[in-house]
PDB file of C-alpha atoms and ligand atoms in Angstrom:
ATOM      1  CA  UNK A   1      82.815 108.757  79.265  1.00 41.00           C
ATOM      2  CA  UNK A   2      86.627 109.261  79.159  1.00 50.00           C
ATOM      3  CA  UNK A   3      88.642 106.246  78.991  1.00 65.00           C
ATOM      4  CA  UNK A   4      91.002 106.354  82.109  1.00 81.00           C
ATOM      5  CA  UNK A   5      94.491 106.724  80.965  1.00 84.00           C
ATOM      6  CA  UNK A   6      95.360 103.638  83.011  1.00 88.00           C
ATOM      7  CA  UNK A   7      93.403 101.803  80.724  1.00 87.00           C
ATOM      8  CA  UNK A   8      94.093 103.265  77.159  1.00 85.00           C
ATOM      9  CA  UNK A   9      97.575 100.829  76.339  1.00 90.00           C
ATOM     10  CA  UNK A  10      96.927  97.609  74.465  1.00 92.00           C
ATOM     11  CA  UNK A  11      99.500  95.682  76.270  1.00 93.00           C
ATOM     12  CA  UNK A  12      99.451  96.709  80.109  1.00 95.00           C
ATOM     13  CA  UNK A  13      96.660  97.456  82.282  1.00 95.00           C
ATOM     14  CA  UNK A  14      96.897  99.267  85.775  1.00 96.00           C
ATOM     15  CA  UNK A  15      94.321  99.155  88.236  1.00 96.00           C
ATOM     16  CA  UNK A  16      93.678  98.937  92.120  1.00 96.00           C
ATOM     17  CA  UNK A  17      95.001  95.730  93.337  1.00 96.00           C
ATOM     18  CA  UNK A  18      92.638  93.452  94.149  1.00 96.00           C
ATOM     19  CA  UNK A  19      92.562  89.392  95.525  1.00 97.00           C
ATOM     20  CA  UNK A  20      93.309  88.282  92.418  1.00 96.00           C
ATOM     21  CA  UNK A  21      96.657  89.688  92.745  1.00 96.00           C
ATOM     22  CA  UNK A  22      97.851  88.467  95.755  1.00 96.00           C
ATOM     23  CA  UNK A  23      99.976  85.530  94.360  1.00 94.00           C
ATOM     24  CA  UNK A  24     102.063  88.003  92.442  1.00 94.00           C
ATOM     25  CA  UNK A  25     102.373  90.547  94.891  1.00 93.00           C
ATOM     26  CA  UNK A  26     103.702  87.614  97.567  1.00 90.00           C
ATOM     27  CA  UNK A  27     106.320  87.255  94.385  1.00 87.00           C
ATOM     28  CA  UNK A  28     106.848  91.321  94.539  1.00 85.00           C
ATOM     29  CA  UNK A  29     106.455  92.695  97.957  1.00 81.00           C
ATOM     30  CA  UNK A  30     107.963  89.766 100.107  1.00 80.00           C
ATOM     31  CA  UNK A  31     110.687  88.418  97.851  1.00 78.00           C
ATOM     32  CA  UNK A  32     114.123  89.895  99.236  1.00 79.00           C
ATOM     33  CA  UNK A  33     115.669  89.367  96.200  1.00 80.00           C
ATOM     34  CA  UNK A  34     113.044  91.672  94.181  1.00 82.00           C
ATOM     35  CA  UNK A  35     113.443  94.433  97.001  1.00 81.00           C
ATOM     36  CA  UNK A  36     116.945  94.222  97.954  1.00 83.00           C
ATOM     37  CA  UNK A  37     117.362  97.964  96.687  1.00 87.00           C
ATOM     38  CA  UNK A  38     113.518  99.299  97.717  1.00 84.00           C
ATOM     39  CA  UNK A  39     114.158  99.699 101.313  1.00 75.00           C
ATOM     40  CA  UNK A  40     110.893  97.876 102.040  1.00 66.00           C
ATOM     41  CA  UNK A  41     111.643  95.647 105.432  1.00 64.00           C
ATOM     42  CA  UNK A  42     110.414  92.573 103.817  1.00 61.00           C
ATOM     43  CA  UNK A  43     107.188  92.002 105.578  1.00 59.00           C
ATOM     44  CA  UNK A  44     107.779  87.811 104.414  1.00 64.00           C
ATOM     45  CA  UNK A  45     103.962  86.719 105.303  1.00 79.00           C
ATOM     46  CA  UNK A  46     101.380  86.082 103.142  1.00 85.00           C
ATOM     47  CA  UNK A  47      98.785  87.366 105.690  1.00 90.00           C
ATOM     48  CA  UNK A  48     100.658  90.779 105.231  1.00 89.00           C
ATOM     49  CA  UNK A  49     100.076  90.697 101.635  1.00 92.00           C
ATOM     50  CA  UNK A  50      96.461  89.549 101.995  1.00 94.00           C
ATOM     51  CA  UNK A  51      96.064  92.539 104.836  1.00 95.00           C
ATOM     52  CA  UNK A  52      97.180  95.112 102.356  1.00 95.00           C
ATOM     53  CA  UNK A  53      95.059  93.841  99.688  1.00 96.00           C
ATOM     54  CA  UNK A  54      91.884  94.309 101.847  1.00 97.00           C
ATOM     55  CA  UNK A  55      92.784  98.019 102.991  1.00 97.00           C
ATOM     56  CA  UNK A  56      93.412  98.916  99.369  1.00 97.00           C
ATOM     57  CA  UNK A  57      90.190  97.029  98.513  1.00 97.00           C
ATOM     58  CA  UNK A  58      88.583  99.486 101.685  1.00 97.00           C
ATOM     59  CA  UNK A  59      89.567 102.569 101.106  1.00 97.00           C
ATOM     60  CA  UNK A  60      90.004 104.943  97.399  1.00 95.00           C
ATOM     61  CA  UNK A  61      93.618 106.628  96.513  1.00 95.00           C
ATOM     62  CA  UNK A  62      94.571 109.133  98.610  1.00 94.00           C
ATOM     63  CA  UNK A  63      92.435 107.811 101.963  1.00 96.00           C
ATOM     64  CA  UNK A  64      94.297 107.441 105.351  1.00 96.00           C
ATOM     65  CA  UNK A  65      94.433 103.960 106.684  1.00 96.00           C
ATOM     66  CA  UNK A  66      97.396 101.106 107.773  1.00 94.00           C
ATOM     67  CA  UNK A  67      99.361 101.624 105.289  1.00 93.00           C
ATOM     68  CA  UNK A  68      99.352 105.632 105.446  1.00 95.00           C
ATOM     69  CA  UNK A  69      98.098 107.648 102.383  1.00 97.00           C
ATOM     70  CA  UNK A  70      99.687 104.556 100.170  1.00 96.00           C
ATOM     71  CA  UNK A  71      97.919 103.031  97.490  1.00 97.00           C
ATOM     72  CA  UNK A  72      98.752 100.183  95.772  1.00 96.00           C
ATOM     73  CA  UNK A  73      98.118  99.139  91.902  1.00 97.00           C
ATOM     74  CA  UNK A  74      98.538  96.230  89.953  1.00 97.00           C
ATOM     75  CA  UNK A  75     100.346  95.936  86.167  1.00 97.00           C
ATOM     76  CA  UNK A  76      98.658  93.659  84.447  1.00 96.00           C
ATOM     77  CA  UNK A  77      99.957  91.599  81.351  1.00 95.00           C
ATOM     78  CA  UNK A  78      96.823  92.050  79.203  1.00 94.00           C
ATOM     79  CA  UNK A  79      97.553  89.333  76.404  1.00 92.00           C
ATOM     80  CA  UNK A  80      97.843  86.695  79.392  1.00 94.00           C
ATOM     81  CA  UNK A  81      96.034  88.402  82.067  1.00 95.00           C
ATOM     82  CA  UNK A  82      98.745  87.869  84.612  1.00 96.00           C
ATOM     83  CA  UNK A  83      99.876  90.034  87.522  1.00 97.00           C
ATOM     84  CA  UNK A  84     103.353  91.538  86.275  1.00 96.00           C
ATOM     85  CA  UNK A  85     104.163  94.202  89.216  1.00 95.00           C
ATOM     86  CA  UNK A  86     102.905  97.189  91.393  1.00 95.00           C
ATOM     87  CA  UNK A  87     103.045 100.872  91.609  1.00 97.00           C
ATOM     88  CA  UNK A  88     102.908 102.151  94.858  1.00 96.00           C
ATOM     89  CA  UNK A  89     101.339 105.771  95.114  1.00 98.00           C
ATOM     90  CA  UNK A  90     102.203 107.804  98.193  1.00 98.00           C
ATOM     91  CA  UNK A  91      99.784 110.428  98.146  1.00 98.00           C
ATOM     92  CA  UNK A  92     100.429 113.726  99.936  1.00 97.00           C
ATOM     93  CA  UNK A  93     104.360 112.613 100.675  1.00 97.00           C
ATOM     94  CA  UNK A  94     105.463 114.839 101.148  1.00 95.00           C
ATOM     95  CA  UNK A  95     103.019 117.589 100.962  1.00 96.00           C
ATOM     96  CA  UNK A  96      99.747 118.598  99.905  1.00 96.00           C
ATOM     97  CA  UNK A  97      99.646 117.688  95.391  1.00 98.00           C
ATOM     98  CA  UNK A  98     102.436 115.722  95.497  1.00 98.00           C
ATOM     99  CA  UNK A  99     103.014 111.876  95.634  1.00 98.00           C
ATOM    100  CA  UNK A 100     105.984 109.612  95.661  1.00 98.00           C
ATOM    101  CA  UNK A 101     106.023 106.483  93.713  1.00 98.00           C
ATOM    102  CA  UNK A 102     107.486 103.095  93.796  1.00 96.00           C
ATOM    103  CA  UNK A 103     107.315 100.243  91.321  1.00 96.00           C
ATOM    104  CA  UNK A 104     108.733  96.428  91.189  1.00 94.00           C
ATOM    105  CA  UNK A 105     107.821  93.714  88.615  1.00 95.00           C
ATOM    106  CA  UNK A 106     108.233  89.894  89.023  1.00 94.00           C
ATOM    107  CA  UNK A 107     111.732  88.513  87.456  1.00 91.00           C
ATOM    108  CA  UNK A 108     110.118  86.974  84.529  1.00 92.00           C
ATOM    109  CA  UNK A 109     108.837  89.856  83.219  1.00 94.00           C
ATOM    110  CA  UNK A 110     111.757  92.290  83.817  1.00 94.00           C
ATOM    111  CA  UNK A 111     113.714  93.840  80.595  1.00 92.00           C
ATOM    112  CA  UNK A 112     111.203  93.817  78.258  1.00 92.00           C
ATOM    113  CA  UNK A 113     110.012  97.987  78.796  1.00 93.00           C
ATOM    114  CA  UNK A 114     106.937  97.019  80.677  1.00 95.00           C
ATOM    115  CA  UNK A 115     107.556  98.777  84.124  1.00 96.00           C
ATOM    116  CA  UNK A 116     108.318 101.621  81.659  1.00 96.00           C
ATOM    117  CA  UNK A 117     105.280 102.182  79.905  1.00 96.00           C
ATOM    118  CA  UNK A 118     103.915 101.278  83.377  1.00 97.00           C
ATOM    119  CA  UNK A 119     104.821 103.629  85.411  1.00 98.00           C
ATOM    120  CA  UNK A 120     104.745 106.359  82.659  1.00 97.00           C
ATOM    121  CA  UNK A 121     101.183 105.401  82.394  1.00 96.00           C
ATOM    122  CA  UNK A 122     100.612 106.094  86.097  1.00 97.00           C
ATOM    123  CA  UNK A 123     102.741 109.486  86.064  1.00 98.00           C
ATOM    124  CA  UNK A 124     100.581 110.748  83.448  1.00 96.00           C
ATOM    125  CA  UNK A 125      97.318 109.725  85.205  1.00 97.00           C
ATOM    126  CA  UNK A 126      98.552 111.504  88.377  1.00 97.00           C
ATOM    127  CA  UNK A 127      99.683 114.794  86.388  1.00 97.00           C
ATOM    128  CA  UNK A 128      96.558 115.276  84.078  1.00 95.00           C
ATOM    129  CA  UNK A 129      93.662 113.543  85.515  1.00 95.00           C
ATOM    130  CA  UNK A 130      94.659 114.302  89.605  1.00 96.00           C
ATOM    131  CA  UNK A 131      96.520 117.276  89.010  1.00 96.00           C
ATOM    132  CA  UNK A 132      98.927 117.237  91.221  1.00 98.00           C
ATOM    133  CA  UNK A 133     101.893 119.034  91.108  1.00 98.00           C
ATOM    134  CA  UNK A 134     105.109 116.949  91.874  1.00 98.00           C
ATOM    135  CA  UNK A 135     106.407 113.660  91.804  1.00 98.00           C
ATOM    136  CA  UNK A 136     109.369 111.758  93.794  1.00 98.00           C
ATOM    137  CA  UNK A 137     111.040 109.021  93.581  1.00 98.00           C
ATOM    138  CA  UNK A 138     113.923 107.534  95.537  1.00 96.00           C
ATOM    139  CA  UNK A 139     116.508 105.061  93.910  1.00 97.00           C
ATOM    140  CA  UNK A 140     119.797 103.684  95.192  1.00 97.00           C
ATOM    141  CA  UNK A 141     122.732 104.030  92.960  1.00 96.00           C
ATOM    142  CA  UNK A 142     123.437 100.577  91.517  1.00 96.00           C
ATOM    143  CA  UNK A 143     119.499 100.037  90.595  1.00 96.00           C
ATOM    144  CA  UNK A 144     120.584 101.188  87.075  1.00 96.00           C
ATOM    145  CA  UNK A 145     116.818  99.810  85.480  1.00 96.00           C
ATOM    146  CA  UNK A 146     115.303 101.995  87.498  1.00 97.00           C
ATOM    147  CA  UNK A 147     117.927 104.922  87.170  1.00 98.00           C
ATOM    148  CA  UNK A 148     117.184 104.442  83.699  1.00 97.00           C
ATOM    149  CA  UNK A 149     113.216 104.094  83.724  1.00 98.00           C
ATOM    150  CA  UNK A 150     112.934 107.555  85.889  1.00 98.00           C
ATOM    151  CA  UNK A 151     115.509 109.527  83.684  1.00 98.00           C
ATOM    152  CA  UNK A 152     113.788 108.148  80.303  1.00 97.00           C
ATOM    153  CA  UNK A 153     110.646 109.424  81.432  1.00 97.00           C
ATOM    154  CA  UNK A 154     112.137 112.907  82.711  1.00 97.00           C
ATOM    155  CA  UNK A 155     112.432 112.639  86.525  1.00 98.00           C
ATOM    156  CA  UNK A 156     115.733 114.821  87.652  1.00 98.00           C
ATOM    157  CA  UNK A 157     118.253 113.675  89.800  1.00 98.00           C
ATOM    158  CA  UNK A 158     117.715 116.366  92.534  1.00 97.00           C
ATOM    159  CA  UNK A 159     120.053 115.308  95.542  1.00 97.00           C
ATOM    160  CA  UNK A 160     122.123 112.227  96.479  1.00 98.00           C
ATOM    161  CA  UNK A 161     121.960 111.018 100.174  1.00 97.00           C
ATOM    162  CA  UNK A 162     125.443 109.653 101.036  1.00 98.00           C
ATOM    163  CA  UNK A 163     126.115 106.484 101.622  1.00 97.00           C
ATOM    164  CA  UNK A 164     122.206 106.393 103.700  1.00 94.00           C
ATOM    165  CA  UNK A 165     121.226 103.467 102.462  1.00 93.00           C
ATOM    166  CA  UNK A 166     122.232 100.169 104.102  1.00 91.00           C
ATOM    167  CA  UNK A 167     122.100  96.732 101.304  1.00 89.00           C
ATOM    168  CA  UNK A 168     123.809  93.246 102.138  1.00 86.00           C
ATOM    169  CA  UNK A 169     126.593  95.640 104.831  1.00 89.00           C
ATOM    170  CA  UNK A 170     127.523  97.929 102.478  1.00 93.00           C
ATOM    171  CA  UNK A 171     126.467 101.591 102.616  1.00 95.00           C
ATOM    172  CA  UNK A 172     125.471 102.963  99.039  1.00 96.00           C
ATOM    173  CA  UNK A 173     123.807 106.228  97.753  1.00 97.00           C
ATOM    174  CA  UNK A 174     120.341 107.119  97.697  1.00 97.00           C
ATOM    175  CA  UNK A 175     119.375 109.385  94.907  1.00 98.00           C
ATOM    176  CA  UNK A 176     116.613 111.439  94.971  1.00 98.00           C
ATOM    177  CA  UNK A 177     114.686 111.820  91.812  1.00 98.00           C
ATOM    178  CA  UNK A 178     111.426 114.106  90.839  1.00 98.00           C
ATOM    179  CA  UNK A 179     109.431 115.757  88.265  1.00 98.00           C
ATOM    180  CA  UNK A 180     106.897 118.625  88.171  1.00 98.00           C
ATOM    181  CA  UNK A 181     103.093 118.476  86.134  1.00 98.00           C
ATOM    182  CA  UNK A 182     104.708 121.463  84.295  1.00 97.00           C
ATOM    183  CA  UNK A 183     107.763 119.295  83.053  1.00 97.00           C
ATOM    184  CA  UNK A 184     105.568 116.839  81.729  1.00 96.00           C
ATOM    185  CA  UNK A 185     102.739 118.160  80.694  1.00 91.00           C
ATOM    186  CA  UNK A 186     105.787 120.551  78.679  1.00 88.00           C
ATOM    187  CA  UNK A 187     107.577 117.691  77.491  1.00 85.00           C
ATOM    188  CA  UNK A 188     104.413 116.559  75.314  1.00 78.00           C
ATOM    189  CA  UNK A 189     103.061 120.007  74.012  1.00 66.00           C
ATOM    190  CA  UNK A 190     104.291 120.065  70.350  1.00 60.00           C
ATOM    191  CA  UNK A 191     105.918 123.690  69.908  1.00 53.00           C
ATOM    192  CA  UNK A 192     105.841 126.273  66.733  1.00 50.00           C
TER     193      UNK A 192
HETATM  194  C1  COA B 201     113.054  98.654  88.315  1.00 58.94           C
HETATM  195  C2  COA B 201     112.285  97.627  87.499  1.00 58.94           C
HETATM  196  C3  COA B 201     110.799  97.786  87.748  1.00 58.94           C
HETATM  197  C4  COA B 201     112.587  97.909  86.008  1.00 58.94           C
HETATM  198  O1  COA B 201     111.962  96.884  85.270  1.00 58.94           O
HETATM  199  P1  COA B 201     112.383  96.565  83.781  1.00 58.94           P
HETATM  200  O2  COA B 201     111.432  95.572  83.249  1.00 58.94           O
HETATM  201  O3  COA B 201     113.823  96.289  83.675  1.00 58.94           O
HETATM  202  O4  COA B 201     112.090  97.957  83.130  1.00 58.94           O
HETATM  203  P2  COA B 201     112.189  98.291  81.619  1.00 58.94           P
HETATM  204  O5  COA B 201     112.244  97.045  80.783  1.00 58.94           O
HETATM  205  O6  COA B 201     111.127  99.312  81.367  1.00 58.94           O
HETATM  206  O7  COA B 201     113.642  98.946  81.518  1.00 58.94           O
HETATM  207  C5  COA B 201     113.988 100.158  82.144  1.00 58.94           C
HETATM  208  C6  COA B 201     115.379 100.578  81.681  1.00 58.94           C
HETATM  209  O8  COA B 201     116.383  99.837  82.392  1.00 58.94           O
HETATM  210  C7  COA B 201     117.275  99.239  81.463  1.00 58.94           C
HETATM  211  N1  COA B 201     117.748  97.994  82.071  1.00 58.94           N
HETATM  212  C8  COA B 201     117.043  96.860  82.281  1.00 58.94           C
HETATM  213  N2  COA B 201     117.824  95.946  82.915  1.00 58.94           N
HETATM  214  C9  COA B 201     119.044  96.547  83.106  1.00 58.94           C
HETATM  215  C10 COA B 201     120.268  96.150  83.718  1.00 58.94           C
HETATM  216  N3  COA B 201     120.405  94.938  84.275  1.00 58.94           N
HETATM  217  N4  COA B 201     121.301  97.027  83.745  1.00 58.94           N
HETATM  218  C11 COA B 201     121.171  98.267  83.209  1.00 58.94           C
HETATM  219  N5  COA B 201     120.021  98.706  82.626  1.00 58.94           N
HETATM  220  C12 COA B 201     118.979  97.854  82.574  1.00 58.94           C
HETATM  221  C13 COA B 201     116.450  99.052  80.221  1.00 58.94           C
HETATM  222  O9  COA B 201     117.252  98.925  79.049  1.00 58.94           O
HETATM  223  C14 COA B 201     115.651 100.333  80.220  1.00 58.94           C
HETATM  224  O10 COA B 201     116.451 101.405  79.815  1.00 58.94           O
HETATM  225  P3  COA B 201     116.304 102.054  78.370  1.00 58.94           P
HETATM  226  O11 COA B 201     114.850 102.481  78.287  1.00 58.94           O
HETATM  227  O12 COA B 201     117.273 103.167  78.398  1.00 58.94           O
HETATM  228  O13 COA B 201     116.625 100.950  77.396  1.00 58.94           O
HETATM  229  C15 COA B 201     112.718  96.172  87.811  1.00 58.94           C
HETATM  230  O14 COA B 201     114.093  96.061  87.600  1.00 58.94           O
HETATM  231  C16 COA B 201     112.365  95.740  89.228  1.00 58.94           C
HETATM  232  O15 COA B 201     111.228  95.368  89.524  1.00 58.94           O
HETATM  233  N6  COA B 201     113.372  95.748  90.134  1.00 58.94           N
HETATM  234  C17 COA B 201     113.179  95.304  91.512  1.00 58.94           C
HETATM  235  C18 COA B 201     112.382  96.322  92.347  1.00 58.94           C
HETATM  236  C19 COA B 201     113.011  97.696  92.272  1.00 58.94           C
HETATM  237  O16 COA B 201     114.217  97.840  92.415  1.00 58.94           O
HETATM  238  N7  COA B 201     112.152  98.712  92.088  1.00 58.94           N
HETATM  239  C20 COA B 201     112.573 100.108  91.971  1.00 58.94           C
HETATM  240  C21 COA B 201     112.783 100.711  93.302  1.00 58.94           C
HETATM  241  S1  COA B 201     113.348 102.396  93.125  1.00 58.94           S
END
C-alpha cells in the first residue's frame, strides 16, 4: 500500500484530529492571541472545541455537516508526540476541486519551519492524491510568517481586499493568495 503523503516526513505527522487533540486545539482555535489575524470569532469554550472534534471524528474530508465542508487536521510533533497546530481544509470553497486552507500552531512551537513543511505536506496531499485543482488562502497584511510560508511554497498574491479586515480598531488588508495543481505539480517536475 502507498504510504499517505501526510505520513511520509520524519518529524511532523498530519492526521484527522481526534480527542487526543483537544487540549492543543483549546491552545489554537480559542486563544485570541493565536487568531488575532485569522478572522475566526473566537468561539472561547471548550465544549466548542470538543463539538468540533466529534463532527470531524463523524464525518470523512469533504462531508457536509456543522462546520460546513471544513475539515480539520492535527500537526503532530513526532519526536514528542505532541499536538503542534491545525490545518483547516475547506473543501469545495469555493467551487467544485478547489479548497481553501488555514493553519495556526501553538506559540511554543512557532519559528522553527514546522507549519511550513506542514502545510506543504497537506498542499501536496490535496494536489496529487485528491486532485483537485486550486488552492486559496487568505492572509492579512502584517501576518508576515504566514505571507512568507504561502509565497515559499508558491501561492500568488492574486488580489488585496482594502482595508476589509477589522483587528484591535484598525482596518488592514486582506490578501488573497492561491495556487493551481498545475503550478505545483510544475514546480517539482525536473526539466531537460
Ligand atoms: C502562520 C504560522 C502558522 C507560521 O508558523 P511558523 O512556525 O512561524 O512558520 P515557519 O517556521 O514555517 O516560518 C514561516 C516563515 O515565516 C518567517 N517568520 C517567522 N516568524 C516571523 C516573524 N515574526 N516576522 C517575519 N517572518 C517570520 C520564517 O522565517 C519563515 O520564512 P522563511 O521560510 O522565508 O524563513 C504561525 O505564525 C501561527 O500559527 N500564527 C497564528 C495563526 C495564524 O496567523 N495563522 C495563519 C492565518 S492566514
Amino acid at each position: 500500500m502507498t504510504l499517505s503523503i501526510l505520513e511520509k516526513n520524519p518529524r511532523l505527522l498530519v492526521r484527522p484530529v481526534s480527542k487526543q487533540d483537544i487540549p492543543a486545539l483549546i491552545g489554537t482555535r480559542v486563544d485570541k492571541k493565536t487568531n488575532r489575524y485569522t478572522g475566526w470569532d473566537h468561539p472561547d469554550t471548550e465544549g466548542w472545541v470538543r463539538e468540533m472534534v466529534a463532527e470531524m471524528e463523524s464525518k470523512s474530508p469533504g462531508e457536509d455537516g456543522p462546520s460546513g465542508t471544513w475539515y480539520q487536521y492535527a500537526i503532530v510533533d513526532r519526536s514528542t508526540g505532541e499536538t503542534a497546530g491545525d490545518i483547516g481544509v475547506g473543501f469545495g470553497i469555493p467551487g467544485p476541486q478547489q479548497a481553501e486552507i488555514g493553519y495556526r500552531l501553538l506559540d511554543s512551537f512557532q519559528g522553527r519551519g514546522l507549519a511550513g513543511e506542514a502545510v506543504g505536506m497537506m498542499v501536496d496531499h490535496l494536489f496529487s492524491e485528491r486532485g483537485l485543482h486550486r488552492l486559496t488562502a487568505a492572509v492579512v497584511a502584517p501576518n508576515q510568517p504566514s505571507i512568507r510560508l504561502l509565497e515559499a511554497l508558491g501561492f500568488r498574491r492574486e488580489g488585496v481586499f482594502r482595508k476589509s479586515f477589522l483587528c484591535d480598531g484598525e482596518w488592514l488588508d486582506d490578501y488573497f493568495y492561491a495556487l493551481l495543481n498545475e503550478e505545483w505539480r510544475g514546480a517539482r517536475v525536473p526539466r531537460g
